[in-house]
Amino acid sequence: MPPAVQAEEKVASPWAEAWYSFKKNKLAVIGMMIVLFFILLAIFAPVIAPEGINDQKLDARLQAPSADHWFGTDDFGRDIFSRVVFGARISLWVGTFAVMGSIVIGCLLGILAGYYGKWIDAVISRAFDIMLAFPSILLAIAIVSVLGPSLQNALIAIAVINIPNFGRLIRSRVLSVKEEEYIMAARAVGMKDSRILFQHILPNSMAPIIVQGTLAIATAIIEAAALGFLGLGAEAPNPEWGKMLADAKQFMIQAPWTMIFPGIAIMLTVLGFNLMGDGMRDALDPRMKS
């Protein structure tokens, strides 16, 4: 087979075509590189960090960035660079697993609401509406206040507040997909609902979920940092970026580097996920293609 024909067949695959479109988006590629950088930073944190995250040197308190301490030191003499590097593990862990939990529960509820309709749809949709009536961060604060301040409870709160977003997204997708001819044919031959839902409807509804999930990780990282800043997330001495900002606010004038570098880490991580998510949306959404 001629090489040109082989290339056309490869691009003909929906996912291959999406990847081809994604690669042409320079900002999306930059976002992916930023995300990969922080993922590698988190994986190899013990190798990259020059000092332990809790190694205190009281004679080196609040030192400015230097060759010995690239990002300076905090009020306990701890190396800020090491803590920022290890903080990538916490932020990515919270963001990823919170969104995964939201996707699983939200998709399950959204599929049931969209496929069966009637009172099931009414109950689930009204529950989503009630949750969305509250500002997300206030709802997260309320949940953590009930469960108790901790990193695990912050993860649960972030997962809960994002469930309606995925639930409503998958519900709208199911409402359109279930009217397709191949779904009607599957019903006509007596295929079970569970098989229709998880073998036909769900796989054909994953593109918007993937895009929303990527963007939601960025939001989850910000929410985790906000809870940490308010003292409702990670507890000392965990090097969570939001908690680091909270601990450094009293030294903002005296030692601004204690806030600058954790803030830059949050900004770059969120920027990376947002750029990558926008690129995935453009690549997977047929309406964005000429």
mmCIF file with all atom_site columns, N, CA and C in Angstrom, residues 62 247-260:
data_model
loop_
_atom_site.group_PDB
_atom_site.id
_atom_site.type_symbol
_atom_site.label_atom_id
_atom_site.label_alt_id
_atom_site.label_comp_id
_atom_site.label_asym_id
_atom_site.label_entity_id
_atom_site.label_seq_id
_atom_site.pdbx_PDB_ins_code
_atom_site.Cartn_x
_atom_site.Cartn_y
_atom_site.Cartn_z
_atom_site.occupancy
_atom_site.B_iso_or_equiv
_atom_site.pdbx_formal_charge
_atom_site.auth_seq_id
_atom_site.auth_comp_id
_atom_site.auth_asym_id
_atom_site.auth_atom_id
_atom_site.pdbx_PDB_model_num
ATOM 1  N N  . LEU A 1 62  ? 14.690 32.611 56.818 1.00 0.00 ? 62  LEU A N  1
ATOM 2  C CA . LEU A 1 62  ? 14.307 33.683 55.905 1.00 0.00 ? 62  LEU A CA 1
ATOM 3  C C  . LEU A 1 62  ? 15.473 34.217 55.082 1.00 0.00 ? 62  LEU A C  1
ATOM 4  N N  . ASP A 1 247 ? 1.278  30.116 55.503 1.00 0.00 ? 247 ASP A N  1
ATOM 5  C CA . ASP A 1 247 ? 2.350  30.245 56.495 1.00 0.00 ? 247 ASP A CA 1
ATOM 6  C C  . ASP A 1 247 ? 3.258  31.432 56.200 1.00 0.00 ? 247 ASP A C  1
ATOM 7  N N  . ALA A 1 248 ? 3.324  31.815 54.901 1.00 0.00 ? 248 ALA A N  1
ATOM 8  C CA . ALA A 1 248 ? 4.263  32.868 54.511 1.00 0.00 ? 248 ALA A CA 1
ATOM 9  C C  . ALA A 1 248 ? 3.641  34.253 54.471 1.00 0.00 ? 248 ALA A C  1
ATOM 10 N N  . LYS A 1 249 ? 2.325  34.364 54.658 1.00 0.00 ? 249 LYS A N  1
ATOM 11 C CA . LYS A 1 249 ? 1.678  35.673 54.473 1.00 0.00 ? 249 LYS A CA 1
ATOM 12 C C  . LYS A 1 249 ? 2.181  36.722 55.455 1.00 0.00 ? 249 LYS A C  1
ATOM 13 N N  . GLN A 1 250 ? 2.601  36.293 56.664 1.00 0.00 ? 250 GLN A N  1
ATOM 14 C CA . GLN A 1 250 ? 3.079  37.266 57.635 1.00 0.00 ? 250 GLN A CA 1
ATOM 15 C C  . GLN A 1 250 ? 4.486  37.776 57.300 1.00 0.00 ? 250 GLN A C  1
ATOM 16 N N  . PHE A 1 251 ? 5.146  37.097 56.332 1.00 0.00 ? 251 PHE A N  1
ATOM 17 C CA . PHE A 1 251 ? 6.492  37.519 55.928 1.00 0.00 ? 251 PHE A CA 1
ATOM 18 C C  . PHE A 1 251 ? 6.494  38.098 54.511 1.00 0.00 ? 251 PHE A C  1
ATOM 19 N N  . MET A 1 252 ? 5.328  38.517 54.043 1.00 0.00 ? 252 MET A N  1
ATOM 20 C CA . MET A 1 252 ? 5.187  38.960 52.661 1.00 0.00 ? 252 MET A CA 1
ATOM 21 C C  . MET A 1 252 ? 6.104  40.150 52.357 1.00 0.00 ? 252 MET A C  1
ATOM 22 N N  . ILE A 1 253 ? 6.281  41.056 53.317 1.00 0.00 ? 253 ILE A N  1
ATOM 23 C CA . ILE A 1 253 ? 7.142  42.224 53.103 1.00 0.00 ? 253 ILE A CA 1
ATOM 24 C C  . ILE A 1 253 ? 8.590  41.896 53.429 1.00 0.00 ? 253 ILE A C  1
ATOM 25 N N  . GLN A 1 254 ? 8.789  41.192 54.523 1.00 0.00 ? 254 GLN A N  1
ATOM 26 C CA . GLN A 1 254 ? 10.143 40.886 54.981 1.00 0.00 ? 254 GLN A CA 1
ATOM 27 C C  . GLN A 1 254 ? 10.842 39.879 54.076 1.00 0.00 ? 254 GLN A C  1
ATOM 28 N N  . ALA A 1 255 ? 10.106 38.848 53.639 1.00 0.00 ? 255 ALA A N  1
ATOM 29 C CA . ALA A 1 255 ? 10.684 37.781 52.811 1.00 0.00 ? 255 ALA A CA 1
ATOM 30 C C  . ALA A 1 255 ? 9.681  37.379 51.740 1.00 0.00 ? 255 ALA A C  1
ATOM 31 N N  . PRO A 1 256 ? 9.516  38.185 50.709 1.00 0.00 ? 256 PRO A N  1
ATOM 32 C CA . PRO A 1 256 ? 8.481  37.919 49.703 1.00 0.00 ? 256 PRO A CA 1
ATOM 33 C C  . PRO A 1 256 ? 8.674  36.608 48.956 1.00 0.00 ? 256 PRO A C  1
ATOM 34 N N  . TRP A 1 257 ? 9.914  36.104 48.891 1.00 0.00 ? 257 TRP A N  1
ATOM 35 C CA . TRP A 1 257 ? 10.153 34.851 48.156 1.00 0.00 ? 257 TRP A CA 1
ATOM 36 C C  . TRP A 1 257 ? 9.434  33.658 48.789 1.00 0.00 ? 257 TRP A C  1
ATOM 37 N N  . THR A 1 258 ? 9.083  33.763 50.060 1.00 0.00 ? 258 THR A N  1
ATOM 38 C CA . THR A 1 258 ? 8.371  32.656 50.708 1.00 0.00 ? 258 THR A CA 1
ATOM 39 C C  . THR A 1 258 ? 6.967  32.474 50.135 1.00 0.00 ? 258 THR A C  1
ATOM 40 N N  . MET A 1 259 ? 6.417  33.540 49.534 1.00 0.00 ? 259 MET A N  1
ATOM 41 C CA . MET A 1 259 ? 5.106  33.454 48.891 1.00 0.00 ? 259 MET A CA 1
ATOM 42 C C  . MET A 1 259 ? 5.210  33.371 47.374 1.00 0.00 ? 259 MET A C  1
ATOM 43 N N  . ILE A 1 260 ? 6.221  33.992 46.809 1.00 0.00 ? 260 ILE A N  1
ATOM 44 C CA . ILE A 1 260 ? 6.325  34.089 45.345 1.00 0.00 ? 260 ILE A CA 1
ATOM 45 C C  . ILE A 1 260 ? 6.449  32.714 44.695 1.00 0.00 ? 260 ILE A C  1
#
